mmCIF file of C-alpha atoms in Angstrom:
data_model
loop_
_atom_site.group_PDB
_atom_site.id
_atom_site.type_symbol
_atom_site.label_atom_id
_atom_site.label_comp_id
_atom_site.label_asym_id
_atom_site.label_seq_id
_atom_site.Cartn_x
_atom_site.Cartn_y
_atom_site.Cartn_z
ATOM 1 C CA MET A 1 0.016 0.033 -0.018
ATOM 2 C CA TYR A 2 1.295 3.461 -0.807
ATOM 3 C CA THR A 3 1.746 6.282 1.573
ATOM 4 C CA ILE A 4 1.455 9.990 1.164
ATOM 5 C CA GLU A 5 3.632 12.768 2.606
ATOM 6 C CA THR A 6 3.093 16.568 2.231
ATOM 7 C CA ILE A 7 6.303 18.225 0.866
ATOM 8 C CA ASN A 8 7.082 21.773 -0.238
ATOM 9 C CA ASN A 9 4.709 22.665 -3.137
ATOM 10 C CA GLY A 10 3.276 19.203 -3.345
ATOM 11 C CA ILE A 11 3.160 15.630 -2.087
ATOM 12 C CA LYS A 12 5.397 12.533 -2.207
ATOM 13 C CA VAL A 13 3.660 9.239 -2.873
ATOM 14 C CA SER A 14 5.743 6.214 -1.765
ATOM 15 C CA GLY A 15 5.201 2.447 -2.381
ATOM 16 C CA LEU A 16 3.348 2.612 -5.697
ATOM 17 C CA ARG A 17 3.464 -0.572 -7.767
ATOM 18 C CA ASP A 18 3.102 -0.980 -11.533
ATOM 19 C CA PHE A 19 3.500 2.740 -11.985
ATOM 20 C CA ASN A 20 5.845 4.654 -14.389
ATOM 21 C CA ILE A 21 4.985 8.188 -15.583
ATOM 22 C CA GLU A 22 6.955 7.761 -18.790
ATOM 23 C CA HIS A 23 4.969 4.538 -19.674
ATOM 24 C CA ILE A 24 1.595 6.021 -18.750
ATOM 25 C CA PHE A 25 1.962 9.285 -20.809
ATOM 26 C CA GLU A 26 4.044 7.976 -23.711
ATOM 27 C CA CYS A 27 1.666 5.084 -24.585
ATOM 28 C CA GLY A 28 -0.773 7.122 -26.650
ATOM 29 C CA GLN A 29 -3.750 7.390 -24.314
ATOM 30 C CA ALA A 30 -3.395 11.081 -23.240
ATOM 31 C CA PHE A 31 -2.456 14.223 -25.000
ATOM 32 C CA ASN A 32 -2.849 17.155 -22.571
ATOM 33 C CA TRP A 33 0.709 16.974 -21.171
ATOM 34 C CA GLU A 34 4.232 18.035 -21.861
ATOM 35 C CA LYS A 35 7.636 16.582 -20.950
ATOM 36 C CA THR A 36 10.113 19.194 -19.522
ATOM 37 C CA GLU A 37 13.889 19.342 -19.964
ATOM 38 C CA ASP A 38 14.232 18.010 -16.504
ATOM 39 C CA ASN A 39 12.292 14.828 -17.520
ATOM 40 C CA THR A 40 9.293 15.755 -15.405
ATOM 41 C CA TYR A 41 5.740 15.710 -16.858
ATOM 42 C CA ILE A 42 3.284 18.628 -16.580
ATOM 43 C CA ILE A 43 -0.251 17.396 -16.872
ATOM 44 C CA VAL A 44 -3.470 19.383 -17.335
ATOM 45 C CA ALA A 45 -6.593 17.541 -16.230
ATOM 46 C CA TYR A 46 -9.749 18.176 -14.262
ATOM 47 C CA ASN A 47 -9.064 21.956 -14.132
ATOM 48 C CA LYS A 48 -5.738 21.326 -12.473
ATOM 49 C CA VAL A 49 -2.127 21.604 -13.401
ATOM 50 C CA ILE A 50 0.472 19.224 -11.817
ATOM 51 C CA GLU A 51 4.012 18.285 -12.422
ATOM 52 C CA LEU A 52 5.199 14.702 -11.976
ATOM 53 C CA GLU A 53 8.599 13.449 -11.117
ATOM 54 C CA GLU A 54 9.853 10.081 -10.172
ATOM 55 C CA LYS A 55 12.846 9.545 -7.842
ATOM 56 C CA GLY A 56 13.552 5.913 -7.304
ATOM 57 C CA ASP A 57 10.346 4.437 -5.998
ATOM 58 C CA ASP A 58 8.780 7.728 -4.971
ATOM 59 C CA LEU A 59 6.290 9.792 -7.073
ATOM 60 C CA TYR A 60 6.439 13.504 -6.465
ATOM 61 C CA ILE A 61 3.373 15.502 -7.518
ATOM 62 C CA TYR A 62 4.118 19.164 -7.526
ATOM 63 C CA ASN A 63 1.590 21.871 -7.419
ATOM 64 C CA SER A 64 -0.859 19.724 -5.614
ATOM 65 C CA ASN A 65 -1.928 18.576 -2.128
ATOM 66 C CA GLU A 66 -3.282 15.483 -0.260
ATOM 67 C CA GLU A 67 -6.874 16.573 -0.726
ATOM 68 C CA ASP A 68 -6.610 16.798 -4.509
ATOM 69 C CA PHE A 69 -4.717 13.444 -4.526
ATOM 70 C CA GLU A 70 -7.545 11.851 -2.630
ATOM 71 C CA ASN A 71 -10.302 13.559 -4.673
ATOM 72 C CA ILE A 72 -8.787 13.607 -8.184
ATOM 73 C CA TRP A 73 -5.363 11.984 -8.768
ATOM 74 C CA HIS A 74 -6.140 8.632 -6.944
ATOM 75 C CA LYS A 75 -8.920 7.933 -9.395
ATOM 76 C CA TYR A 76 -7.157 9.521 -12.397
ATOM 77 C CA PHE A 77 -4.203 7.085 -12.036
ATOM 78 C CA ASP A 78 -6.560 4.176 -11.439
ATOM 79 C CA LEU A 79 -4.779 3.409 -8.230
ATOM 80 C CA ASP A 80 -7.732 1.103 -6.911
ATOM 81 C CA ARG A 81 -6.849 -1.406 -9.545
ATOM 82 C CA ASP A 82 -4.283 -4.132 -9.085
ATOM 83 C CA TYR A 83 -2.189 -4.159 -12.192
ATOM 84 C CA SER A 84 -0.137 -7.154 -11.058
ATOM 85 C CA GLU A 85 -3.399 -9.124 -10.908
ATOM 86 C CA ILE A 86 -4.200 -7.929 -14.475
ATOM 87 C CA LYS A 87 -0.791 -9.149 -15.701
ATOM 88 C CA LYS A 88 -1.436 -12.574 -13.921
ATOM 89 C CA GLU A 89 -4.775 -12.860 -15.801
ATOM 90 C CA LEU A 90 -3.097 -11.971 -19.158
ATOM 91 C CA ALA A 91 -0.603 -14.688 -18.416
ATOM 92 C CA LYS A 92 -3.462 -17.159 -18.663
ATOM 93 C CA THR A 93 -4.596 -16.131 -22.018
ATOM 94 C CA LYS A 94 -4.048 -17.819 -25.372
ATOM 95 C CA ALA A 95 -1.696 -15.213 -26.620
ATOM 96 C CA TYR A 96 0.688 -15.709 -23.644
ATOM 97 C CA ASN A 97 1.258 -19.335 -24.646
ATOM 98 C CA LEU A 98 1.812 -18.556 -28.506
ATOM 99 C CA ASN A 99 5.145 -16.741 -27.959
ATOM 100 C CA GLU A 100 6.928 -14.521 -25.575
ATOM 101 C CA SER A 101 5.754 -11.235 -26.942
ATOM 102 C CA LEU A 102 3.120 -10.471 -24.479
ATOM 103 C CA GLN A 103 5.279 -11.268 -21.610
ATOM 104 C CA GLU A 104 7.957 -9.055 -23.027
ATOM 105 C CA ALA A 105 5.494 -6.203 -23.668
ATOM 106 C CA MET A 106 4.239 -6.414 -20.023
ATOM 107 C CA GLU A 107 7.763 -6.225 -18.655
ATOM 108 C CA PHE A 108 8.697 -3.434 -21.132
ATOM 109 C CA GLY A 109 5.780 -1.241 -20.109
ATOM 110 C CA TYR A 110 5.371 -2.467 -16.611
ATOM 111 C CA GLY A 111 4.273 0.867 -15.350
ATOM 112 C CA ILE A 112 1.340 1.552 -17.746
ATOM 113 C CA ARG A 113 -1.968 2.339 -16.161
ATOM 114 C CA ILE A 114 -5.220 3.248 -17.997
ATOM 115 C CA LEU A 115 -5.918 6.774 -16.924
ATOM 116 C CA GLN A 116 -9.362 7.793 -15.874
ATOM 117 C CA GLN A 117 -9.796 10.751 -18.161
ATOM 118 C CA ASP A 118 -12.610 13.276 -18.783
ATOM 119 C CA GLN A 119 -15.051 11.657 -21.152
ATOM 120 C CA PHE A 120 -15.893 14.660 -23.450
ATOM 121 C CA GLU A 121 -12.247 15.546 -23.734
ATOM 122 C CA MET A 122 -11.573 12.027 -24.835
ATOM 123 C CA ILE A 123 -14.336 12.098 -27.404
ATOM 124 C CA VAL A 124 -12.879 15.305 -29.050
ATOM 125 C CA SER A 125 -9.242 14.200 -28.607
ATOM 126 C CA PHE A 126 -9.819 10.982 -30.480
ATOM 127 C CA ILE A 127 -11.858 12.593 -33.131
ATOM 128 C CA ILE A 128 -8.903 14.864 -33.569
ATOM 129 C CA SER A 129 -6.526 11.769 -33.634
ATOM 130 C CA ALA A 130 -8.099 10.284 -36.733
ATOM 131 C CA ASN A 131 -5.281 10.145 -39.461
ATOM 132 C CA ASN A 132 -3.156 12.370 -37.360
ATOM 133 C CA GLN A 133 0.127 12.135 -35.342
ATOM 134 C CA ILE A 134 0.624 12.621 -31.661
ATOM 135 C CA PRO A 135 2.595 15.942 -31.754
ATOM 136 C CA ARG A 136 -0.107 17.560 -33.999
ATOM 137 C CA ILE A 137 -2.854 16.217 -31.860
ATOM 138 C CA LYS A 138 -1.171 17.614 -28.704
ATOM 139 C CA LYS A 139 -0.707 20.955 -30.348
ATOM 140 C CA SER A 140 -4.378 21.170 -31.548
ATOM 141 C CA ILE A 141 -5.634 20.336 -28.113
ATOM 142 C CA LYS A 142 -3.398 22.946 -26.493
ATOM 143 C CA ILE A 143 -4.693 25.671 -28.981
ATOM 144 C CA LEU A 144 -8.292 24.586 -28.372
ATOM 145 C CA SER A 145 -7.778 24.909 -24.692
ATOM 146 C CA GLU A 146 -6.083 28.306 -24.925
ATOM 147 C CA THR A 147 -8.773 29.594 -27.177
ATOM 148 C CA TYR A 148 -11.964 28.066 -25.725
ATOM 149 C CA GLY A 149 -11.043 26.820 -22.290
ATOM 150 C CA ASP A 150 -11.040 28.482 -18.955
ATOM 151 C CA PHE A 151 -7.739 29.803 -17.569
ATOM 152 C CA ILE A 152 -6.409 27.631 -14.694
ATOM 153 C CA GLN A 153 -3.199 29.277 -13.504
ATOM 154 C CA THR A 154 0.261 30.402 -14.544
ATOM 155 C CA TYR A 155 2.823 27.710 -13.559
ATOM 156 C CA LYS A 156 6.560 28.110 -14.082
ATOM 157 C CA GLY A 157 6.019 31.070 -16.312
ATOM 158 C CA ASN A 158 3.527 29.449 -18.558
ATOM 159 C CA ASP A 159 -0.347 29.966 -18.649
ATOM 160 C CA TYR A 160 -2.451 26.805 -18.627
ATOM 161 C CA TYR A 161 -6.044 26.424 -19.633
ATOM 162 C CA ALA A 162 -8.710 23.686 -19.136
ATOM 163 C CA PHE A 163 -10.058 21.655 -21.944
ATOM 164 C CA PRO A 164 -13.070 23.479 -23.395
ATOM 165 C CA LYS A 165 -16.534 22.695 -22.008
ATOM 166 C CA PRO A 166 -19.053 20.989 -24.340
ATOM 167 C CA GLU A 167 -21.374 24.123 -24.449
ATOM 168 C CA VAL A 168 -18.425 26.289 -25.544
ATOM 169 C CA LEU A 169 -17.365 24.134 -28.433
ATOM 170 C CA ALA A 170 -21.033 23.490 -29.317
ATOM 171 C CA SER A 171 -21.476 27.156 -30.128
ATOM 172 C CA ALA A 172 -17.980 27.664 -31.789
ATOM 173 C CA ASP A 173 -17.666 28.738 -35.306
ATOM 174 C CA PRO A 174 -16.354 25.647 -37.268
ATOM 175 C CA GLU A 175 -14.294 27.843 -39.566
ATOM 176 C CA GLU A 176 -12.691 29.543 -36.591
ATOM 177 C CA VAL A 177 -11.923 26.183 -34.947
ATOM 178 C CA LYS A 178 -10.386 25.063 -38.297
ATOM 179 C CA GLU A 179 -8.215 28.142 -38.758
ATOM 180 C CA ILE A 180 -7.105 28.594 -35.157
ATOM 181 C CA ALA A 181 -6.651 24.999 -33.927
ATOM 182 C CA ARG A 182 -5.389 23.556 -37.235
ATOM 183 C CA VAL A 183 -7.656 20.617 -37.102
ATOM 184 C CA GLY A 184 -8.415 20.571 -40.844
ATOM 185 C CA PHE A 185 -11.471 18.660 -41.807
ATOM 186 C CA ARG A 186 -12.210 17.711 -38.159
ATOM 187 C CA ASN A 187 -13.487 21.241 -37.333
ATOM 188 C CA GLN A 188 -17.152 20.496 -37.928
ATOM 189 C CA ARG A 189 -16.829 17.083 -36.112
ATOM 190 C CA ILE A 190 -15.513 18.952 -33.021
ATOM 191 C CA VAL A 191 -18.533 21.295 -32.986
ATOM 192 C CA ASP A 192 -20.947 18.479 -33.663
ATOM 193 C CA ALA A 193 -19.462 16.480 -30.733
ATOM 194 C CA GLY A 194 -19.942 19.357 -28.341
ATOM 195 C CA GLN A 195 -23.717 19.813 -29.452
ATOM 196 C CA ALA A 196 -24.303 16.066 -29.098
ATOM 197 C CA PHE A 197 -22.769 15.767 -25.729
ATOM 198 C CA LEU A 198 -24.543 18.864 -24.565
ATOM 199 C CA THR A 199 -28.050 18.019 -25.801
ATOM 200 C CA ARG A 200 -27.989 14.267 -25.425
ATOM 201 C CA PRO A 201 -25.895 13.577 -22.267
ATOM 202 C CA GLU A 202 -27.768 10.362 -21.594
ATOM 203 C CA ASP A 203 -26.369 8.912 -24.776
ATOM 204 C CA PHE A 204 -22.862 9.182 -23.311
ATOM 205 C CA SER A 205 -23.484 8.004 -19.802
ATOM 206 C CA GLN A 206 -21.085 5.867 -17.836
ATOM 207 C CA ASP A 207 -24.106 3.695 -16.923
ATOM 208 C CA LEU A 208 -24.594 2.380 -20.461
ATOM 209 C CA SER A 209 -23.401 -1.035 -21.570
ATOM 210 C CA ASP A 210 -20.262 -1.230 -23.804
ATOM 211 C CA GLU A 211 -22.482 -2.086 -26.700
ATOM 212 C CA ASP A 212 -24.971 0.752 -26.285
ATOM 213 C CA LEU A 213 -22.373 3.356 -25.539
ATOM 214 C CA GLY A 214 -20.297 2.240 -28.382
ATOM 215 C CA ASN A 215 -23.179 2.419 -30.867
ATOM 216 C CA ASN A 216 -24.058 5.946 -29.631
ATOM 217 C CA LEU A 217 -20.408 6.959 -30.213
ATOM 218 C CA LEU A 218 -20.493 5.678 -33.665
ATOM 219 C CA GLU A 219 -23.362 7.992 -34.466
ATOM 220 C CA LEU A 220 -21.080 10.951 -33.883
ATOM 221 C CA ASN A 221 -19.558 12.612 -36.940
ATOM 222 C CA GLY A 222 -15.917 11.361 -37.182
ATOM 223 C CA VAL A 223 -16.136 8.338 -34.898
ATOM 224 C CA GLY A 224 -15.397 4.914 -36.414
ATOM 225 C CA PRO A 225 -14.519 1.606 -34.801
ATOM 226 C CA LYS A 226 -11.021 2.587 -33.882
ATOM 227 C CA VAL A 227 -11.904 6.020 -32.407
ATOM 228 C CA ARG A 228 -14.938 4.463 -30.649
ATOM 229 C CA ASP A 229 -12.714 1.924 -28.922
ATOM 230 C CA CYS A 230 -10.230 4.534 -27.928
ATOM 231 C CA ILE A 231 -12.883 6.592 -26.323
ATOM 232 C CA LEU A 232 -14.364 3.542 -24.559
ATOM 233 C CA LEU A 233 -11.039 2.457 -23.199
ATOM 234 C CA PHE A 234 -9.456 5.757 -22.287
ATOM 235 C CA GLY A 235 -12.560 7.783 -21.366
ATOM 236 C CA TYR A 236 -14.818 5.192 -19.917
ATOM 237 C CA ASN A 237 -12.309 2.559 -18.853
ATOM 238 C CA ARG A 238 -13.922 -0.303 -20.768
ATOM 239 C CA PRO A 239 -11.142 -3.003 -20.934
ATOM 240 C CA LYS A 240 -13.126 -5.211 -23.156
ATOM 241 C CA THR A 241 -12.239 -3.003 -26.063
ATOM 242 C CA PHE A 242 -9.316 -3.409 -28.389
ATOM 243 C CA PRO A 243 -8.504 -0.244 -30.466
ATOM 244 C CA VAL A 244 -6.794 -1.093 -33.807
ATOM 245 C CA ASP A 245 -4.652 1.533 -35.313
ATOM 246 C CA VAL A 246 -1.755 1.122 -37.751
ATOM 247 C CA TRP A 247 0.639 0.019 -34.963
ATOM 248 C CA VAL A 248 -1.701 -2.572 -33.492
ATOM 249 C CA LYS A 249 -2.632 -3.938 -36.904
ATOM 250 C CA ARG A 250 1.123 -4.353 -37.731
ATOM 251 C CA LEU A 251 2.052 -5.877 -34.467
ATOM 252 C CA MET A 252 -0.829 -8.390 -34.453
ATOM 253 C CA GLU A 253 0.012 -9.436 -38.061
ATOM 254 C CA THR A 254 3.636 -9.656 -37.101
ATOM 255 C CA LEU A 255 3.448 -11.324 -33.794
ATOM 256 C CA TYR A 256 0.349 -13.525 -33.929
ATOM 257 C CA ILE A 257 -1.044 -13.871 -37.420
ATOM 258 C CA GLY A 258 1.734 -13.885 -39.970
ATOM 259 C CA HIS A 259 -0.076 -12.077 -42.800
ATOM 260 C CA GLU A 260 -2.319 -9.085 -43.450
ATOM 261 C CA ILE A 261 -5.955 -9.222 -42.505
ATOM 262 C CA PRO A 262 -8.666 -6.657 -42.310
ATOM 263 C CA ASN A 263 -9.126 -4.483 -39.166
ATOM 264 C CA LYS A 264 -12.407 -6.215 -38.325
ATOM 265 C CA LYS A 265 -10.546 -9.582 -38.171
ATOM 266 C CA ILE A 266 -7.880 -7.966 -36.032
ATOM 267 C CA LEU A 267 -10.570 -7.035 -33.421
ATOM 268 C CA GLU A 268 -11.862 -10.655 -33.486
ATOM 269 C CA LYS A 269 -8.341 -12.059 -33.030
ATOM 270 C CA GLY A 270 -7.761 -9.632 -30.208
ATOM 271 C CA THR A 271 -10.898 -11.046 -28.385
ATOM 272 C CA GLU A 272 -9.695 -14.569 -29.092
ATOM 273 C CA LEU A 273 -6.166 -14.042 -27.822
ATOM 274 C CA PHE A 274 -6.620 -11.754 -24.808
ATOM 275 C CA GLY A 275 -10.107 -12.242 -23.696
ATOM 276 C CA ASP A 276 -11.737 -9.724 -21.332
ATOM 277 C CA PHE A 277 -8.435 -8.144 -20.593
ATOM 278 C CA ARG A 278 -7.756 -7.166 -24.178
ATOM 279 C CA GLY A 279 -7.799 -3.380 -23.566
ATOM 280 C CA TYR A 280 -4.851 -3.736 -21.163
ATOM 281 C CA ALA A 281 -2.999 -6.081 -23.516
ATOM 282 C CA GLN A 282 -3.552 -3.521 -26.412
ATOM 283 C CA GLN A 283 -1.741 -0.787 -24.326
ATOM 284 C CA TYR A 284 1.221 -3.083 -23.369
ATOM 285 C CA LEU A 285 1.620 -4.234 -26.870
ATOM 286 C CA PHE A 286 1.153 -0.852 -28.554
ATOM 287 C CA TYR A 287 3.842 0.779 -26.406
ATOM 288 C CA TYR A 288 6.097 -2.142 -26.921
ATOM 289 C CA ALA A 289 5.643 -2.351 -30.603
ATOM 290 C CA ARG A 290 5.953 1.500 -31.233
ATOM 291 C CA GLU A 291 8.919 1.944 -29.123
ATOM 292 C CA ASN A 292 10.756 -1.063 -30.594
ATOM 293 C CA LYS A 293 9.433 -0.424 -34.143
ATOM 294 C CA ILE A 294 7.990 -3.877 -34.454
ATOM 295 C CA GLY A 295 6.283 -4.489 -37.787
ATOM 296 C CA LYS A 296 7.488 -1.224 -39.220
#
């Protein structure tokens, strides 16, 4: 069990298991962050700005306090979930016995955790992610926040803004969104998402089943199977999803299939190989494959 200690301008968390900030933020699940020259990570989430640093086995959360940790960051980092147990379950799957790839991936990205992120932010972020690259996605989200989001604070000389509320993006001018945020053809999709989330919140409720929620997401302009599954996994923490992008397709074909197959078949294979824990397997394998250029 971890312990918390108040320090100057923050807290120190000791005793965390299966936790590594580089693995968590470099595995493609979040975009509203930046890495500093000091190898710390500045995160913007839930109208807060924090800076993370790891020293040995201790996590330092600067610009925060114990109350925010208990009310926000404990859930955000999914600390109630036992990731050692998840790895044990993945070790029982069919994929684990086929070759050593899954074991190697879990060891390589041992500190990955699925963040509990704002659902509307994830909907817009992954609409922006379609046919896009992470640096551009991060930049677009930063500009959207600076233009349409509420000011949070100035930290270390930089101004930080919250991700825009649905009602703000719902009333935004699509052409202005396109010009300012450099999102190209995704501009109308962003405005449409704001309007849908604002007027039909029941369609995007955490209480819905995976199937019903997924079907509602597919009705949004710009949401296909891959974006749907990313939103389900990273915004709603639904681990029975298996987002298939170009990296996941390549790694599955390289490590488990041996030849090219359609994305729909990749989804079916992911279910067969990884079972109910396929969302976690996807993150371990995605990070492992991208960092080691497997299948490139």
